[in-house]
Amino acid sequence: MTVTAWDEPAGATPRGTLVVLPGRGETDASYARFGTRLSADAYKVRLVPVDLDDLTATRERVEKVLADESLPSPKVLVGADTGATLAATLVGEVAADAAVIAGVALPGSTADGTWEEQVDARTACPVHRSVLDGDLLLDRDALDRPLPWATVELSAPDKPVLVVHGTADRITSAAAATEPYLGAADARVWLVEGGRHDILNDVSHRSVAATVVLFLESLKLGAELPPVLVPAGAAR
């Protein structure tokens, strides 16, 4: 399986590496907008295909990318749907510095119905809907299938984590996705009002991407995630 790459603009100094783990049925087409946007901010982006039938091989591919010394740190796992589940469970075990968990999938997180109903559960963004409809390699039945994990126990690792989830996600409830991280010192948890399951590619994709960039820039300052911006007059 081929790793897809988006790189920083010519002449820019790369600020870190994002290792993107896509969700069920998705191809690199679903992340072209995200990869292009984050690479424009000088982050190298590497999309690693996820094989839910061979999680051992998937982990090996992730570890190979993380071990690539030509890729700058911090190295951050970014996952969506089952990719988010992988990012959440792997970040404490592999050589990643942090994780972004966007629209995590948990056992029972499926979307049955027609293709149109599944797209509606994924996103309200008309541009992303057209990407999904036009992607001939996308597995349209993937969201109907159960996850490869019988149980998933989410917990905040001893590494920085950004959790982003939509309040209107019909595939995984916002409460189930965010509760394990609330109050954790190294976790930043954000809910997107009205957001659906493909939260990196929903109508608020610009705000979500900006939130990811702020998390990355904070991570650059330290693992304790010091704020990049503070209100004027705030005590120091």
CSV table of N, CA and C in Angstrom, one decimal, residues 72-203:
chain,number,residue,atom,x,y,z
A,72,PRO,N,10.5,15.5,10.0
A,72,PRO,CA,10.8,16.3,11.2
A,72,PRO,C,9.8,16.0,12.4
A,73,SER,N,10.3,16.2,13.6
A,73,SER,CA,9.4,16.2,14.8
A,73,SER,C,8.8,17.5,15.0
A,74,PRO,N,7.7,17.6,15.8
A,74,PRO,CA,7.0,16.5,16.4
A,74,PRO,C,6.3,15.7,15.3
A,75,LYS,N,6.1,14.4,15.6
A,75,LYS,CA,5.4,13.5,14.8
A,75,LYS,C,4.1,13.2,15.4
A,76,VAL,N,3.0,13.5,14.7
A,76,VAL,CA,1.6,13.4,15.3
A,76,VAL,C,0.7,12.5,14.5
A,77,LEU,N,0.1,11.6,15.2
A,77,LEU,CA,-0.9,10.7,14.5
A,77,LEU,C,-2.2,11.5,14.4
A,78,VAL,N,-2.8,11.5,13.2
A,78,VAL,CA,-4.1,12.2,13.0
A,78,VAL,C,-5.0,11.1,12.4
A,79,GLY,N,-6.1,10.8,13.1
A,79,GLY,CA,-7.0,9.7,12.7
A,79,GLY,C,-8.4,10.2,12.6
A,80,ALA,N,-9.1,9.6,11.7
A,80,ALA,CA,-10.6,9.8,11.5
A,80,ALA,C,-11.3,8.5,11.5
A,81,ASP,N,-12.5,8.4,12.1
A,81,ASP,CA,-13.3,7.2,12.2
A,81,ASP,C,-12.4,6.1,12.8
A,82,THR,N,-12.3,5.0,12.1
A,82,THR,CA,-11.4,3.9,12.6
A,82,THR,C,-10.0,4.3,12.7
A,83,GLY,N,-9.5,5.2,11.8
A,83,GLY,CA,-8.2,5.8,11.9
A,83,GLY,C,-8.0,6.5,13.2
A,84,ALA,N,-9.1,7.2,13.7
A,84,ALA,CA,-9.0,7.8,15.0
A,84,ALA,C,-8.9,6.8,16.1
A,85,THR,N,-9.6,5.7,16.0
A,85,THR,CA,-9.5,4.6,17.0
A,85,THR,C,-8.1,4.1,17.1
A,86,LEU,N,-7.5,3.9,15.9
A,86,LEU,CA,-6.1,3.5,15.9
A,86,LEU,C,-5.2,4.5,16.5
A,87,ALA,N,-5.4,5.7,16.1
A,87,ALA,CA,-4.5,6.8,16.7
A,87,ALA,C,-4.6,6.8,18.2
A,88,ALA,N,-5.9,6.7,18.7
A,88,ALA,CA,-6.1,6.7,20.2
A,88,ALA,C,-5.4,5.5,20.9
A,89,THR,N,-5.4,4.4,20.3
A,89,THR,CA,-4.9,3.2,20.9
A,89,THR,C,-3.4,3.0,20.7
A,90,LEU,N,-2.9,3.6,19.6
A,90,LEU,CA,-1.5,3.4,19.3
A,90,LEU,C,-0.6,4.5,19.8
A,91,VAL,N,-1.1,5.7,20.1
A,91,VAL,CA,-0.2,6.8,20.4
A,91,VAL,C,0.6,6.6,21.7
A,92,GLY,N,0.1,5.8,22.6
A,92,GLY,CA,0.9,5.5,23.8
A,92,GLY,C,1.9,4.4,23.6
A,93,GLU,N,1.9,3.7,22.5
A,93,GLU,CA,2.7,2.5,22.2
A,93,GLU,C,3.8,2.7,21.2
A,94,VAL,N,3.6,3.8,20.3
A,94,VAL,CA,4.6,4.0,19.3
A,94,VAL,C,5.3,5.3,19.4
A,95,ALA,N,6.3,5.5,18.6
A,95,ALA,CA,7.1,6.7,18.7
A,95,ALA,C,6.5,8.0,18.1
A,96,ALA,N,5.2,8.2,18.5
A,96,ALA,CA,4.5,9.4,18.1
A,96,ALA,C,4.6,10.4,19.3
A,97,ASP,N,4.6,11.7,19.0
A,97,ASP,CA,4.7,12.7,20.1
A,97,ASP,C,3.3,13.1,20.6
A,98,ALA,N,2.3,12.9,19.8
A,98,ALA,CA,0.9,13.3,20.1
A,98,ALA,C,-0.1,12.7,19.1
A,99,ALA,N,-1.3,13.0,19.4
A,99,ALA,CA,-2.4,12.5,18.5
A,99,ALA,C,-3.5,13.4,18.3
A,100,VAL,N,-4.1,13.4,17.2
A,100,VAL,CA,-5.4,14.1,16.9
A,100,VAL,C,-6.4,13.1,16.6
A,101,ILE,N,-7.5,13.1,17.4
A,101,ILE,CA,-8.5,12.1,17.3
A,101,ILE,C,-9.8,12.7,16.9
A,102,ALA,N,-10.2,12.5,15.6
A,102,ALA,CA,-11.2,13.3,15.0
A,102,ALA,C,-12.4,12.3,14.5
A,103,GLY,N,-13.5,12.3,15.2
A,103,GLY,CA,-14.6,11.5,14.9
A,103,GLY,C,-14.3,10.0,15.1
A,104,VAL,N,-13.9,9.7,16.3
A,104,VAL,CA,-13.5,8.3,16.6
A,104,VAL,C,-14.7,7.3,16.4
A,105,ALA,N,-14.3,6.1,16.0
A,105,ALA,CA,-15.3,5.0,15.8
A,105,ALA,C,-15.2,4.1,17.0
A,106,LEU,N,-16.3,3.7,17.6
A,106,LEU,CA,-16.4,2.7,18.7
A,106,LEU,C,-17.2,1.5,18.3
A,107,PRO,N,-17.1,0.4,18.9
A,107,PRO,CA,-17.9,-0.8,18.6
A,107,PRO,C,-19.4,-0.4,18.6
A,108,GLY,N,-20.1,-0.7,17.5
A,108,GLY,CA,-21.5,-0.3,17.3
A,108,GLY,C,-21.6,0.9,16.5
A,109,SER,N,-20.5,1.6,16.2
A,109,SER,CA,-20.5,2.8,15.4
A,109,SER,C,-20.6,2.4,13.9
A,110,THR,N,-21.8,2.2,13.4
A,110,THR,CA,-22.1,1.9,12.0
A,110,THR,C,-23.2,2.8,11.5
A,111,ALA,N,-23.2,2.9,10.1
A,111,ALA,CA,-24.2,3.7,9.5
A,111,ALA,C,-24.8,2.9,8.3
A,112,ASP,N,-26.0,2.3,8.6
A,112,ASP,CA,-26.6,1.5,7.5
A,112,ASP,C,-27.5,2.5,6.7
A,113,GLY,N,-28.2,1.9,5.7
A,113,GLY,CA,-29.1,2.7,4.9
A,113,GLY,C,-28.5,2.8,3.5
A,114,THR,N,-29.1,3.7,2.7
A,114,THR,CA,-28.6,3.9,1.3
A,114,THR,C,-27.3,4.7,1.3
A,115,TRP,N,-26.7,4.7,0.2
A,115,TRP,CA,-25.4,5.5,0.1
A,115,TRP,C,-25.7,6.9,0.4
A,116,GLU,N,-26.8,7.5,-0.1
A,116,GLU,CA,-27.1,8.9,0.2
A,116,GLU,C,-27.3,9.1,1.7
A,117,GLU,N,-27.9,8.2,2.4
A,117,GLU,CA,-28.0,8.3,3.9
A,117,GLU,C,-26.7,8.2,4.6
A,118,GLN,N,-25.8,7.3,4.1
A,118,GLN,CA,-24.5,7.2,4.7
A,118,GLN,C,-23.7,8.5,4.5
A,119,VAL,N,-23.7,9.1,3.3
A,119,VAL,CA,-23.0,10.3,3.0
A,119,VAL,C,-23.6,11.4,3.9
A,120,ASP,N,-24.9,11.4,4.1
A,120,ASP,CA,-25.5,12.4,5.0
A,120,ASP,C,-25.0,12.3,6.4
A,121,ALA,N,-24.8,11.1,6.9
A,121,ALA,CA,-24.2,10.8,8.2
A,121,ALA,C,-22.8,11.3,8.3
A,122,ARG,N,-22.1,11.2,7.2
A,122,ARG,CA,-20.7,11.6,7.2
A,122,ARG,C,-20.5,13.1,7.2
A,123,THR,N,-21.2,13.8,6.4
A,123,THR,CA,-20.8,15.2,6.2
A,123,THR,C,-22.0,16.0,5.6
A,124,ALA,N,-22.0,17.3,5.9
A,124,ALA,CA,-23.0,18.2,5.3
A,124,ALA,C,-22.2,19.1,4.3
A,125,CYS,N,-20.9,18.9,4.1
A,125,CYS,CA,-20.2,19.8,3.2
A,125,CYS,C,-20.4,19.4,1.8
A,126,PRO,N,-20.9,20.3,0.9
A,126,PRO,CA,-21.2,19.9,-0.4
A,126,PRO,C,-20.0,19.5,-1.2
A,127,VAL,N,-18.9,20.1,-0.9
A,127,VAL,CA,-17.6,19.8,-1.6
A,127,VAL,C,-17.2,18.4,-1.3
A,128,HIS,N,-17.2,18.1,0.0
A,128,HIS,CA,-16.8,16.7,0.4
A,128,HIS,C,-17.8,15.7,-0.1
A,129,ARG,N,-19.0,16.0,-0.1
A,129,ARG,CA,-20.0,15.1,-0.6
A,129,ARG,C,-19.7,14.7,-2.1
A,130,SER,N,-19.3,15.7,-2.9
A,130,SER,CA,-18.9,15.5,-4.3
A,130,SER,C,-17.7,14.6,-4.4
A,131,VAL,N,-16.7,14.8,-3.4
A,131,VAL,CA,-15.5,14.0,-3.4
A,131,VAL,C,-15.9,12.5,-3.1
A,132,LEU,N,-16.7,12.3,-2.2
A,132,LEU,CA,-17.2,11.0,-1.8
A,132,LEU,C,-17.9,10.3,-3.0
A,133,ASP,N,-18.8,11.1,-3.6
A,133,ASP,CA,-19.6,10.5,-4.7
A,133,ASP,C,-18.7,10.2,-5.9
A,134,GLY,N,-17.6,11.0,-6.1
A,134,GLY,CA,-16.8,10.8,-7.3
A,134,GLY,C,-15.6,9.9,-7.1
A,135,ASP,N,-15.4,9.4,-5.9
A,135,ASP,CA,-14.3,8.5,-5.6
A,135,ASP,C,-14.6,7.1,-5.9
A,136,LEU,N,-14.1,6.6,-7.1
A,136,LEU,CA,-14.5,5.3,-7.5
A,136,LEU,C,-13.8,4.2,-6.7
A,137,LEU,N,-12.7,4.5,-6.0
A,137,LEU,CA,-12.0,3.6,-5.2
A,137,LEU,C,-12.6,3.5,-3.7
A,138,LEU,N,-13.4,4.4,-3.4
A,138,LEU,CA,-14.0,4.4,-2.0
A,138,LEU,C,-14.9,3.2,-1.8
A,139,ASP,N,-14.8,2.5,-0.7
A,139,ASP,CA,-15.6,1.3,-0.4
A,139,ASP,C,-16.9,1.9,0.2
A,140,ARG,N,-18.0,1.8,-0.5
A,140,ARG,CA,-19.3,2.4,-0.1
A,140,ARG,C,-20.0,1.6,1.0
A,141,ASP,N,-19.6,0.4,1.2
A,141,ASP,CA,-20.3,-0.4,2.2
A,141,ASP,C,-19.5,-0.5,3.5
A,142,ALA,N,-18.4,0.3,3.6
A,142,ALA,CA,-17.5,0.1,4.7
A,142,ALA,C,-18.2,0.5,6.1
A,143,LEU,N,-19.0,1.6,6.0
A,143,LEU,CA,-19.6,2.0,7.3
A,143,LEU,C,-20.6,1.1,7.8
A,144,ASP,N,-21.1,0.1,7.0
A,144,ASP,CA,-22.1,-0.9,7.4
A,144,ASP,C,-21.4,-2.0,8.2
A,145,ARG,N,-20.1,-2.1,8.1
A,145,ARG,CA,-19.4,-3.3,8.7
A,145,ARG,C,-19.0,-3.0,10.1
A,146,PRO,N,-19.0,-4.1,10.9
A,146,PRO,CA,-18.6,-3.9,12.3
A,146,PRO,C,-17.1,-3.6,12.4
A,147,LEU,N,-16.6,-3.1,13.5
A,147,LEU,CA,-15.2,-2.8,13.7
A,147,LEU,C,-14.4,-4.0,14.0
A,148,PRO,N,-13.1,-4.0,13.8
A,148,PRO,CA,-12.3,-5.2,14.1
A,148,PRO,C,-12.1,-5.4,15.6
A,149,TRP,N,-12.5,-4.4,16.4
A,149,TRP,CA,-12.4,-4.5,17.9
A,149,TRP,C,-13.7,-4.9,18.5
A,150,ALA,N,-13.7,-5.9,19.4
A,150,ALA,CA,-14.9,-6.2,20.1
A,150,ALA,C,-15.2,-5.1,21.2
A,151,THR,N,-14.2,-4.6,21.8
A,151,THR,CA,-14.3,-3.6,22.7
A,151,THR,C,-13.1,-2.6,22.5
A,152,VAL,N,-13.4,-1.3,22.8
A,152,VAL,CA,-12.3,-0.3,22.8
A,152,VAL,C,-12.4,0.5,24.1
A,153,GLU,N,-11.3,0.6,24.8
A,153,GLU,CA,-11.3,1.4,26.0
A,153,GLU,C,-10.4,2.6,25.8
A,154,LEU,N,-11.1,3.7,25.6
A,154,LEU,CA,-10.4,5.0,25.4
A,154,LEU,C,-9.9,5.5,26.7
A,155,SER,N,-8.7,6.0,26.7
A,155,SER,CA,-8.1,6.7,27.9
A,155,SER,C,-7.1,7.7,27.4
A,156,ALA,N,-6.9,8.7,28.2
A,156,ALA,CA,-5.9,9.7,27.9
A,156,ALA,C,-4.5,9.2,28.1
A,157,PRO,N,-3.7,9.2,27.1
A,157,PRO,CA,-2.3,8.7,27.3
A,157,PRO,C,-1.4,9.8,28.0
A,158,ASP,N,-0.2,9.4,28.2
A,158,ASP,CA,0.8,10.4,28.8
A,158,ASP,C,1.4,11.2,27.7
A,159,LYS,N,0.6,11.5,26.7
A,159,LYS,CA,1.1,12.4,25.6
A,159,LYS,C,0.0,13.3,25.3
A,160,PRO,N,0.4,14.4,24.6
A,160,PRO,CA,-0.7,15.4,24.3
A,160,PRO,C,-1.7,14.8,23.2
A,161,VAL,N,-2.9,15.1,23.4
A,161,VAL,CA,-4.0,14.6,22.5
A,161,VAL,C,-5.0,15.8,22.3
A,162,LEU,N,-5.4,15.9,21.0
A,162,LEU,CA,-6.5,16.8,20.6
A,162,LEU,C,-7.6,15.9,20.2
A,163,VAL,N,-8.8,16.1,20.8
A,163,VAL,CA,-10.0,15.4,20.5
A,163,VAL,C,-11.0,16.4,19.9
A,164,VAL,N,-11.4,16.1,18.7
A,164,VAL,CA,-12.4,16.9,18.0
A,164,VAL,C,-13.6,16.0,17.5
A,165,HIS,N,-14.8,16.4,17.9
A,165,HIS,CA,-16.0,15.6,17.6
A,165,HIS,C,-17.2,16.5,17.3
A,166,GLY,N,-18.0,16.0,16.5
A,166,GLY,CA,-19.3,16.8,16.1
A,166,GLY,C,-20.4,16.5,17.1
A,167,THR,N,-21.1,17.5,17.4
A,167,THR,CA,-22.3,17.3,18.3
A,167,THR,C,-23.4,16.6,17.6
A,168,ALA,N,-23.4,16.6,16.3
A,168,ALA,CA,-24.5,15.9,15.5
A,168,ALA,C,-24.0,14.6,14.9
A,169,ASP,N,-23.0,14.1,15.4
A,169,ASP,CA,-22.4,12.8,14.9
A,169,ASP,C,-23.4,11.7,15.2
A,170,ARG,N,-24.0,11.1,14.2
A,170,ARG,CA,-25.0,10.0,14.4
A,170,ARG,C,-24.3,8.6,14.4
A,171,ILE,N,-23.0,8.5,14.1
A,171,ILE,CA,-22.3,7.3,14.1
A,171,ILE,C,-21.6,7.0,15.4
A,172,THR,N,-21.0,8.0,16.1
A,172,THR,CA,-20.5,7.8,17.4
A,172,THR,C,-20.9,9.1,18.2
A,173,SER,N,-21.5,8.8,19.3
A,173,SER,CA,-22.0,9.9,20.1
A,173,SER,C,-20.9,10.8,20.7
A,174,ALA,N,-21.1,12.1,20.8
A,174,ALA,CA,-20.1,13.0,21.3
A,174,ALA,C,-19.7,12.7,22.7
A,175,ALA,N,-20.7,12.2,23.5
A,175,ALA,CA,-20.4,11.9,24.9
A,175,ALA,C,-19.4,10.7,25.0
A,176,ALA,N,-19.7,9.7,24.2
A,176,ALA,CA,-18.8,8.5,24.3
A,176,ALA,C,-17.4,8.8,23.8
A,177,ALA,N,-17.3,9.7,22.8
A,177,ALA,CA,-16.0,10.0,22.2
A,177,ALA,C,-15.1,10.9,23.1
A,178,THR,N,-15.8,11.8,23.8
A,178,THR,CA,-15.0,12.8,24.6
A,178,THR,C,-14.8,12.5,26.0
A,179,GLU,N,-15.8,11.8,26.7
A,179,GLU,CA,-15.8,11.6,28.1
A,179,GLU,C,-14.4,11.1,28.7
A,180,PRO,N,-13.8,10.1,28.0
A,180,PRO,CA,-12.5,9.6,28.6
A,180,PRO,C,-11.4,10.6,28.7
A,181,TYR,N,-11.5,11.7,27.9
A,181,TYR,CA,-10.4,12.7,27.9
A,181,TYR,C,-10.7,14.0,28.7
A,182,LEU,N,-11.9,14.1,29.2
A,182,LEU,CA,-12.3,15.3,29.9
A,182,LEU,C,-11.5,15.4,31.2
A,183,GLY,N,-10.9,16.6,31.4
A,183,GLY,CA,-10.1,16.8,32.6
A,183,GLY,C,-8.7,16.3,32.6
A,184,ALA,N,-8.3,15.6,31.5
A,184,ALA,CA,-6.9,15.1,31.4
A,184,ALA,C,-6.0,16.3,31.1
A,185,ALA,N,-4.9,16.4,31.8
A,185,ALA,CA,-4.0,17.6,31.7
A,185,ALA,C,-3.4,17.7,30.3
A,186,ASP,N,-3.2,16.6,29.6
A,186,ASP,CA,-2.5,16.7,28.3
A,186,ASP,C,-3.5,16.6,27.2
A,187,ALA,N,-4.8,16.7,27.5
A,187,ALA,CA,-5.8,16.6,26.4
A,187,ALA,C,-6.6,17.9,26.2
A,188,ARG,N,-6.8,18.2,24.9
A,188,ARG,CA,-7.6,19.3,24.5
A,188,ARG,C,-8.8,18.8,23.8
A,189,VAL,N,-10.0,19.0,24.3
A,189,VAL,CA,-11.2,18.4,23.8
A,189,VAL,C,-12.2,19.5,23.2
A,190,TRP,N,-12.6,19.4,22.0
A,190,TRP,CA,-13.4,20.4,21.3
A,190,TRP,C,-14.6,19.7,20.7
A,191,LEU,N,-15.8,20.3,20.9
A,191,LEU,CA,-17.0,19.9,20.2
A,191,LEU,C,-17.3,20.9,19.1
A,192,VAL,N,-17.7,20.4,17.9
A,192,VAL,CA,-18.0,21.2,16.8
A,192,VAL,C,-19.6,21.2,16.7
A,193,GLU,N,-20.1,22.4,16.9
A,193,GLU,CA,-21.6,22.5,16.9
A,193,GLU,C,-22.2,22.1,15.6
A,194,GLY,N,-23.1,21.1,15.6
A,194,GLY,CA,-23.7,20.6,14.4
A,194,GLY,C,-22.8,19.8,13.5
A,195,GLY,N,-21.6,19.5,14.0
A,195,GLY,CA,-20.7,18.7,13.2
A,195,GLY,C,-21.1,17.2,13.1
A,196,ARG,N,-20.8,16.6,11.9
A,196,ARG,CA,-21.2,15.2,11.7
A,196,ARG,C,-19.9,14.4,11.8
A,197,HIS,N,-19.9,13.1,11.3
A,197,HIS,CA,-18.9,12.2,11.6
A,197,HIS,C,-17.5,12.5,11.0
A,198,ASP,N,-17.5,12.9,9.7
A,198,ASP,CA,-16.3,13.2,9.0
A,198,ASP,C,-15.9,14.6,9.4
A,199,ILE,N,-15.5,14.8,10.7
A,199,ILE,CA,-15.3,16.1,11.2
A,199,ILE,C,-14.2,16.9,10.6
A,200,LEU,N,-13.2,16.2,10.0
A,200,LEU,CA,-12.1,16.9,9.3
A,200,LEU,C,-12.6,17.5,8.0
A,201,ASN,N,-13.7,16.9,7.5
A,201,ASN,CA,-14.3,17.2,6.2
A,201,ASN,C,-15.7,17.7,6.2
A,202,ASP,N,-16.1,18.2,7.3
A,202,ASP,CA,-17.5,18.7,7.4
A,202,ASP,C,-17.5,20.2,7.1
A,203,VAL,N,-18.7,20.8,7.2
A,203,VAL,CA,-18.8,22.2,6.9
A,203,VAL,C,-17.9,23.2,7.6
